[in-house]
GROMACS .gro file of C-alpha atoms in nm:
model
   99
    1UNK     CA    1   1.032  -0.843   2.799
    2UNK     CA    2   1.271  -0.936   2.543
    3UNK     CA    3   1.285  -0.743   2.207
    4UNK     CA    4   1.201  -1.072   2.031
    5UNK     CA    5   0.863  -1.078   2.216
    6UNK     CA    6   0.748  -0.749   2.097
    7UNK     CA    7   0.576  -0.765   1.773
    8UNK     CA    8   0.703  -0.543   1.483
    9UNK     CA    9   0.504  -0.222   1.417
   10UNK     CA   10   0.224  -0.234   1.146
   11UNK     CA   11   0.271   0.037   0.880
   12UNK     CA   12  -0.042   0.198   0.702
   13UNK     CA   13  -0.023   0.460   0.454
   14UNK     CA   14  -0.367   0.615   0.373
   15UNK     CA   15  -0.389   0.817   0.049
   16UNK     CA   16  -0.722   1.005  -0.036
   17UNK     CA   17  -0.808   1.031  -0.395
   18UNK     CA   18  -1.051   1.213  -0.623
   19UNK     CA   19  -1.040   1.159  -0.997
   20UNK     CA   20  -0.655   1.072  -0.981
   21UNK     CA   21  -0.632   0.806  -1.237
   22UNK     CA   22  -0.352   0.956  -1.414
   23UNK     CA   23  -0.143   0.995  -1.110
   24UNK     CA   24  -0.236   0.723  -0.862
   25UNK     CA   25  -0.039   0.450  -1.036
   26UNK     CA   26   0.308   0.605  -1.009
   27UNK     CA   27   0.211   0.726  -0.647
   28UNK     CA   28   0.133   0.371  -0.548
   29UNK     CA   29   0.423   0.213  -0.731
   30UNK     CA   30   0.670   0.476  -0.566
   31UNK     CA   31   0.516   0.418  -0.206
   32UNK     CA   32   0.540   0.044  -0.262
   33UNK     CA   33   0.895   0.053  -0.375
   34UNK     CA   34   0.986   0.279  -0.086
   35UNK     CA   35   0.811   0.068   0.176
   36UNK     CA   36   0.955  -0.270   0.019
   37UNK     CA   37   1.324  -0.133   0.020
   38UNK     CA   38   1.305   0.033   0.359
   39UNK     CA   39   1.073  -0.175   0.574
   40UNK     CA   40   1.337  -0.265   0.836
   41UNK     CA   41   1.232   0.052   0.992
   42UNK     CA   42   0.882  -0.094   1.070
   43UNK     CA   43   0.940  -0.442   1.114
   44UNK     CA   44   1.065  -0.599   0.790
   45UNK     CA   45   1.386  -0.744   0.968
   46UNK     CA   46   1.650  -0.555   0.751
   47UNK     CA   47   1.608  -0.792   0.449
   48UNK     CA   48   1.459  -0.512   0.245
   49UNK     CA   49   1.101  -0.648   0.234
   50UNK     CA   50   0.796  -0.667   0.451
   51UNK     CA   51   0.734  -0.999   0.648
   52UNK     CA   52   0.512  -1.242   0.466
   53UNK     CA   53   0.217  -1.155   0.671
   54UNK     CA   54   0.206  -0.825   0.484
   55UNK     CA   55   0.256  -0.588   0.812
   56UNK     CA   56   0.290  -0.297   0.559
   57UNK     CA   57  -0.022  -0.169   0.376
   58UNK     CA   58  -0.152   0.122   0.143
   59UNK     CA   59  -0.508   0.216   0.158
   60UNK     CA   60  -0.653   0.445  -0.106
   61UNK     CA   61  -0.964   0.620  -0.019
   62UNK     CA   62  -1.142   0.689  -0.337
   63UNK     CA   63  -1.392   0.967  -0.283
   64UNK     CA   64  -1.642   0.910  -0.555
   65UNK     CA   65  -1.413   0.926  -0.862
   66UNK     CA   66  -1.564   0.926  -1.203
   67UNK     CA   67  -1.232   0.866  -1.391
   68UNK     CA   68  -1.161   0.501  -1.297
   69UNK     CA   69  -0.944   0.570  -1.003
   70UNK     CA   70  -1.054   0.279  -0.809
   71UNK     CA   71  -0.991   0.048  -1.112
   72UNK     CA   72  -0.637   0.165  -1.146
   73UNK     CA   73  -0.571   0.110  -0.777
   74UNK     CA   74  -0.719  -0.246  -0.807
   75UNK     CA   75  -0.502  -0.306  -1.107
   76UNK     CA   76  -0.174  -0.191  -0.918
   77UNK     CA   77  -0.281  -0.413  -0.621
   78UNK     CA   78  -0.300  -0.721  -0.838
   79UNK     CA   79   0.020  -0.663  -1.022
   80UNK     CA   80   0.336  -0.672  -0.821
   81UNK     CA   81   0.671  -0.671  -0.986
   82UNK     CA   82   0.855  -0.875  -0.724
   83UNK     CA   83   0.793  -1.078  -0.401
   84UNK     CA   84   0.895  -0.798  -0.178
   85UNK     CA   85   0.656  -0.565  -0.357
   86UNK     CA   86   0.385  -0.826  -0.334
   87UNK     CA   87   0.416  -0.815   0.045
   88UNK     CA   88   0.291  -0.452   0.065
   89UNK     CA   89  -0.090  -0.498   0.051
   90UNK     CA   90  -0.269  -0.240  -0.149
   91UNK     CA   91  -0.637  -0.178  -0.079
   92UNK     CA   92  -0.903   0.045  -0.226
   93UNK     CA   93  -1.203   0.184  -0.018
   94UNK     CA   94  -1.444   0.341  -0.269
   95UNK     CA   95  -1.700   0.585  -0.139
   96UNK     CA   96  -2.030   0.655  -0.322
   97UNK     CA   97  -2.077   0.971  -0.516
   98UNK     CA   98  -2.285   1.230  -0.345
   99UNK     CA   99  -2.611   1.296  -0.530
   0.00000   0.00000   0.00000
């Protein structure tokens, strides 16, 4: 099998969060910046960005936050400062609060 036939690895960063609205934005921006600039390690081809099919993602698992953590994650996900940053998908999984 030639090296070209082997698909690049898929990178997923999972961040558990509970009431982290003050800290989640800089955390996500830092991870996205690092992944965008270093992605040749996991299939970005050395060009400093993830492939266009977004083989890099950050998943925030919001465990019933009451401070708007999920809203901040969605805001960061929709606002990328560069094309390479936009290639890093950011998703939020919100879990319901326990009664």
